[in-house]
Amino acid sequence: DTGVSQNPRHKITKRGQNVTFRCDPISEHNRLYWYRQTLGQGPEFLTYFQNEAQLEKSRLLSDRFSAERPKGSFSTLEIQRTEQGDSAMYLCASSLAGPDTQYFGPGTRLTVL
Amino acid sequence: SQQGEEDPQALSIQEGENATMNCSYKTSINNLQWYRQNSGRGLVHLILIRSNEREKHSGRLRVTLDTSKKSSSLLITASRAADTASYFCAETSGSRLTFGEGTQLTVNP
């Protein structure tokens, strides 16, 4: 399978805990994006990388959120001190270049109790 | 923040009928993309239409773009039960996608 993969698919955590998600993009894609989607809404942009450089961050990405793409391949999204409002689907996408078709992974569903 | 608006929010049709969904956006765009999302799953890319294109076809899908009205429409012809999903338009300005709230399409067998 050469699509975008995300792990884990589901994560249940208690409020105040830290969580980390991983995204593996399509191998030849330079750009990697993170989005968040809550129930009944469209995805909202969080951040994106061009290779290992983080080029844009949304105001939604509070200081509890950090994303990395250390070698320009996979990326991690960490949420520190989780809050119930962080419960959402976290989607990763990749593309060859921007603006171009973005291919999405299956998402990580986070539930904060 | 969400910028696009989709109309209708929900659409229920019989198998074999056509489904039309509309999308409006607010900014100047490089292109506009349509995605499908089955319940609780990731998004599947359907079609991309560039700002200098007016119409594009892919199988049973037809997308139009009117940049003067900042609107787009997605037509699905001869719908099937498997087309039941949420459909989102997403405008591309810069590198990010800005999604609308989507149209929930139900195709009844």
Short mmCIF file of C-alpha atoms in Angstrom, two decimals:
data_model
loop_
_atom_site.label_atom_id
_atom_site.label_comp_id
_atom_site.label_asym_id
_atom_site.label_seq_id
_atom_site.Cartn_x
_atom_site.Cartn_y
_atom_site.Cartn_z
CA ASP A 1 0.00 0.00 0.00
CA THR A 2 1.60 3.27 -1.10
CA GLY A 3 -1.00 5.65 0.35
CA VAL A 4 -0.73 7.91 3.39
CA SER A 5 -0.74 5.96 6.64
CA GLN A 6 -1.45 7.15 10.16
CA ASN A 7 -0.93 5.55 13.52
CA PRO A 8 -2.63 4.91 15.79
CA ARG A 9 -6.08 4.85 14.23
CA HIS A 10 -7.74 5.43 17.58
CA LYS A 11 -6.46 6.91 20.82
CA ILE A 12 -8.33 7.27 24.09
CA THR A 13 -6.58 9.27 26.77
CA LYS A 14 -7.33 11.03 30.01
CA ARG A 15 -7.33 14.79 30.28
CA GLY A 16 -3.88 16.13 31.03
CA GLN A 17 -1.97 13.32 29.32
CA ASN A 18 0.31 13.80 26.33
CA VAL A 19 -0.35 12.02 23.05
CA THR A 20 1.67 11.62 19.88
CA PHE A 21 0.44 10.68 16.42
CA ARG A 22 2.48 9.57 13.45
CA CYS A 23 1.95 10.13 9.74
CA ASP A 24 3.80 8.44 6.89
CA PRO A 25 3.20 10.29 3.61
CA ILE A 26 3.38 8.97 0.09
CA SER A 27 7.10 8.43 -0.38
CA GLU A 28 7.86 10.90 -3.17
CA HIS A 29 5.71 13.71 -1.73
CA ASN A 30 7.55 16.78 -0.45
CA ARG A 31 4.63 18.38 1.33
CA LEU A 32 2.89 17.06 4.42
CA TYR A 33 -0.17 18.60 6.06
CA TRP A 34 -2.06 18.17 9.31
CA TYR A 35 -5.77 18.91 9.66
CA ARG A 36 -8.26 18.50 12.47
CA GLN A 37 -11.90 17.55 11.97
CA THR A 38 -14.67 17.66 14.54
CA LEU A 39 -18.03 15.96 14.14
CA GLY A 40 -20.22 17.46 11.45
CA GLN A 41 -17.56 19.88 10.25
CA GLY A 42 -15.07 19.96 7.42
CA PRO A 43 -11.37 19.54 8.19
CA GLU A 44 -9.47 22.59 9.47
CA PHE A 45 -5.87 23.25 8.57
CA LEU A 46 -3.29 23.00 11.37
CA THR A 47 0.16 23.09 9.78
CA TYR A 48 2.25 21.96 6.83
CA PHE A 49 5.81 21.00 5.99
CA GLN A 50 7.88 21.34 2.86
CA ASN A 51 10.42 18.57 3.37
CA GLU A 52 11.59 19.06 6.98
CA ALA A 53 10.72 22.76 7.19
CA GLN A 54 7.48 23.76 8.91
CA LEU A 55 6.29 26.59 6.69
CA GLU A 56 2.90 27.53 8.06
CA LYS A 57 0.97 27.11 11.29
CA SER A 58 -2.67 27.88 11.92
CA ARG A 59 -3.82 29.92 14.88
CA LEU A 60 -5.62 26.71 15.89
CA LEU A 61 -2.22 25.21 16.71
CA SER A 62 -1.87 26.33 20.30
CA ASP A 63 1.38 26.08 22.22
CA ARG A 64 0.29 22.67 23.49
CA PHE A 65 0.59 21.34 19.95
CA SER A 66 3.88 20.62 18.24
CA ALA A 67 4.61 18.97 14.92
CA GLU A 68 7.87 17.72 13.51
CA ARG A 69 9.12 16.17 10.31
CA PRO A 70 12.74 15.54 11.23
CA LYS A 71 14.06 13.88 8.09
CA GLY A 72 11.52 15.14 5.62
CA SER A 73 9.73 11.80 5.58
CA PHE A 74 7.31 10.85 8.39
CA SER A 75 5.83 13.43 10.72
CA THR A 76 4.64 13.43 14.32
CA LEU A 77 2.00 15.58 15.95
CA GLU A 78 2.17 15.86 19.73
CA ILE A 79 -0.49 17.30 21.99
CA GLN A 80 0.60 18.08 25.52
CA ARG A 81 -1.76 18.32 28.50
CA THR A 82 -4.74 17.18 26.46
CA GLU A 83 -8.12 18.81 27.00
CA GLN A 84 -11.58 17.48 26.21
CA GLY A 85 -11.82 20.04 23.41
CA ASP A 86 -8.94 18.29 21.67
CA SER A 87 -11.20 15.33 20.92
CA ALA A 88 -11.35 15.15 17.14
CA MET A 89 -10.15 13.31 14.09
CA TYR A 90 -6.59 14.29 13.17
CA LEU A 91 -5.93 13.93 9.47
CA CYS A 92 -2.64 13.91 7.64
CA ALA A 93 -2.24 14.57 3.93
CA SER A 94 0.63 14.78 1.50
CA SER A 95 1.22 16.25 -1.93
CA LEU A 96 3.97 16.58 -4.48
CA ALA A 97 3.88 20.35 -4.41
CA GLY A 98 1.45 23.10 -3.62
CA PRO A 99 -1.12 23.89 -4.71
CA ASP A 100 -1.73 20.34 -5.79
CA THR A 101 -3.94 17.40 -5.01
CA GLN A 102 -3.60 16.43 -1.37
CA TYR A 103 -3.97 12.76 -0.52
CA PHE A 104 -5.33 12.02 2.91
CA GLY A 105 -4.63 9.25 5.36
CA PRO A 106 -7.36 7.44 7.30
CA GLY A 107 -6.95 9.71 10.32
CA THR A 108 -6.38 9.25 14.04
CA ARG A 109 -9.48 9.60 16.16
CA LEU A 110 -8.62 11.09 19.55
CA THR A 111 -10.98 10.88 22.49
CA VAL A 112 -10.05 12.79 25.63
CA LEU A 113 -11.94 11.66 28.71
CA SER B 1 -11.60 28.83 9.82
CA GLN B 2 -14.21 27.54 7.45
CA GLN B 3 -14.74 29.80 4.48
CA GLY B 4 -16.77 27.83 2.01
CA GLU B 5 -20.43 27.18 2.22
CA GLU B 6 -22.07 24.15 0.76
CA ASP B 7 -25.60 23.76 -0.31
CA PRO B 8 -27.59 21.75 0.50
CA GLN B 9 -26.35 20.53 3.87
CA ALA B 10 -28.14 17.23 3.29
CA LEU B 11 -29.53 15.56 0.20
CA SER B 12 -31.49 12.33 -0.06
CA ILE B 13 -32.21 10.77 -3.45
CA GLN B 14 -33.13 7.45 -5.03
CA GLU B 15 -30.60 5.24 -6.76
CA GLY B 16 -30.28 6.20 -10.40
CA GLU B 17 -31.09 9.86 -9.87
CA ASN B 18 -28.59 12.67 -10.28
CA ALA B 19 -27.23 14.61 -7.31
CA THR B 20 -26.06 18.20 -7.46
CA MET B 21 -24.10 19.89 -4.71
CA ASN B 22 -23.04 23.53 -4.70
CA CYS B 23 -20.15 25.28 -3.06
CA SER B 24 -19.36 28.94 -2.61
CA TYR B 25 -16.04 30.39 -1.55
CA LYS B 26 -14.72 33.80 -0.59
CA THR B 27 -11.10 34.19 -1.65
CA SER B 28 -9.18 34.08 -4.91
CA ILE B 29 -8.21 30.51 -5.58
CA ASN B 30 -5.50 28.55 -7.34
CA ASN B 31 -7.83 25.61 -7.71
CA LEU B 32 -10.81 23.99 -6.07
CA GLN B 33 -10.95 20.36 -5.06
CA TRP B 34 -13.80 18.03 -4.21
CA TYR B 35 -13.46 15.22 -1.69
CA ARG B 36 -15.69 12.41 -0.47
CA GLN B 37 -15.70 11.07 3.07
CA ASN B 38 -17.44 7.93 4.16
CA SER B 39 -18.62 7.84 7.74
CA GLY B 40 -15.71 8.17 10.16
CA ARG B 41 -13.03 7.66 7.51
CA GLY B 42 -10.41 9.69 5.70
CA LEU B 43 -11.08 11.86 2.69
CA VAL B 44 -10.89 10.54 -0.84
CA HIS B 45 -9.92 13.00 -3.56
CA LEU B 46 -12.47 13.15 -6.37
CA ILE B 47 -11.51 15.93 -8.73
CA LEU B 48 -9.46 19.12 -8.97
CA ILE B 49 -10.50 22.05 -11.14
CA ARG B 50 -8.07 24.88 -11.76
CA SER B 51 -9.05 28.53 -11.63
CA ASN B 52 -8.73 28.87 -15.41
CA GLU B 53 -11.01 25.89 -16.07
CA ARG B 54 -14.78 26.08 -16.25
CA GLU B 55 -15.82 22.44 -16.38
CA LYS B 56 -14.24 19.08 -15.75
CA HIS B 57 -15.45 15.49 -15.99
CA SER B 58 -14.34 12.30 -14.33
CA GLY B 59 -16.49 9.22 -14.86
CA ARG B 60 -19.92 9.99 -13.41
CA LEU B 61 -18.69 13.25 -11.90
CA ARG B 62 -19.00 16.68 -13.47
CA VAL B 63 -17.60 19.77 -11.78
CA THR B 64 -18.15 23.35 -12.85
CA LEU B 65 -16.41 26.47 -11.64
CA ASP B 66 -17.61 30.06 -11.91
CA THR B 67 -14.89 32.34 -10.61
CA SER B 68 -17.00 35.47 -11.18
CA LYS B 69 -19.58 34.12 -8.74
CA LYS B 70 -16.99 32.31 -6.60
CA SER B 71 -18.99 29.13 -6.84
CA SER B 72 -18.61 25.52 -7.94
CA SER B 73 -20.96 22.61 -8.36
CA LEU B 74 -20.51 18.85 -8.29
CA LEU B 75 -22.91 16.68 -10.27
CA ILE B 76 -23.02 12.94 -9.71
CA THR B 77 -24.98 11.20 -12.43
CA ALA B 78 -26.78 7.86 -12.14
CA SER B 79 -26.16 7.70 -8.40
CA ARG B 80 -25.57 4.45 -6.56
CA ALA B 81 -26.06 3.44 -2.95
CA ALA B 82 -22.26 3.36 -2.63
CA ASP B 83 -22.19 7.11 -3.34
CA THR B 84 -23.68 7.71 0.12
CA ALA B 85 -21.11 9.88 1.87
CA SER B 86 -20.24 13.44 2.84
CA TYR B 87 -18.91 15.59 0.03
CA PHE B 88 -16.63 18.54 0.65
CA CYS B 89 -15.32 21.26 -1.55
CA ALA B 90 -11.97 22.74 -0.62
CA GLU B 91 -10.46 25.91 -1.97
CA THR B 92 -6.75 26.14 -2.43
CA SER B 93 -5.20 29.53 -1.93
CA GLY B 94 -1.57 29.23 -1.06
CA SER B 95 -0.81 25.77 0.21
CA ARG B 96 -3.59 25.03 2.63
CA LEU B 97 -7.01 23.61 1.81
CA THR B 98 -9.98 25.45 3.27
CA PHE B 99 -12.99 23.18 3.48
CA GLY B 100 -16.67 23.87 3.58
CA GLU B 101 -18.96 22.10 6.02
CA GLY B 102 -19.94 19.52 3.45
CA THR B 103 -23.07 18.01 1.98
CA GLN B 104 -24.32 14.72 3.37
CA LEU B 105 -25.62 12.68 0.44
CA THR B 106 -27.82 9.66 1.02
CA VAL B 107 -28.65 7.45 -1.95
CA ASN B 108 -31.52 5.11 -1.18
CA PRO B 109 -31.56 1.73 -2.95
#
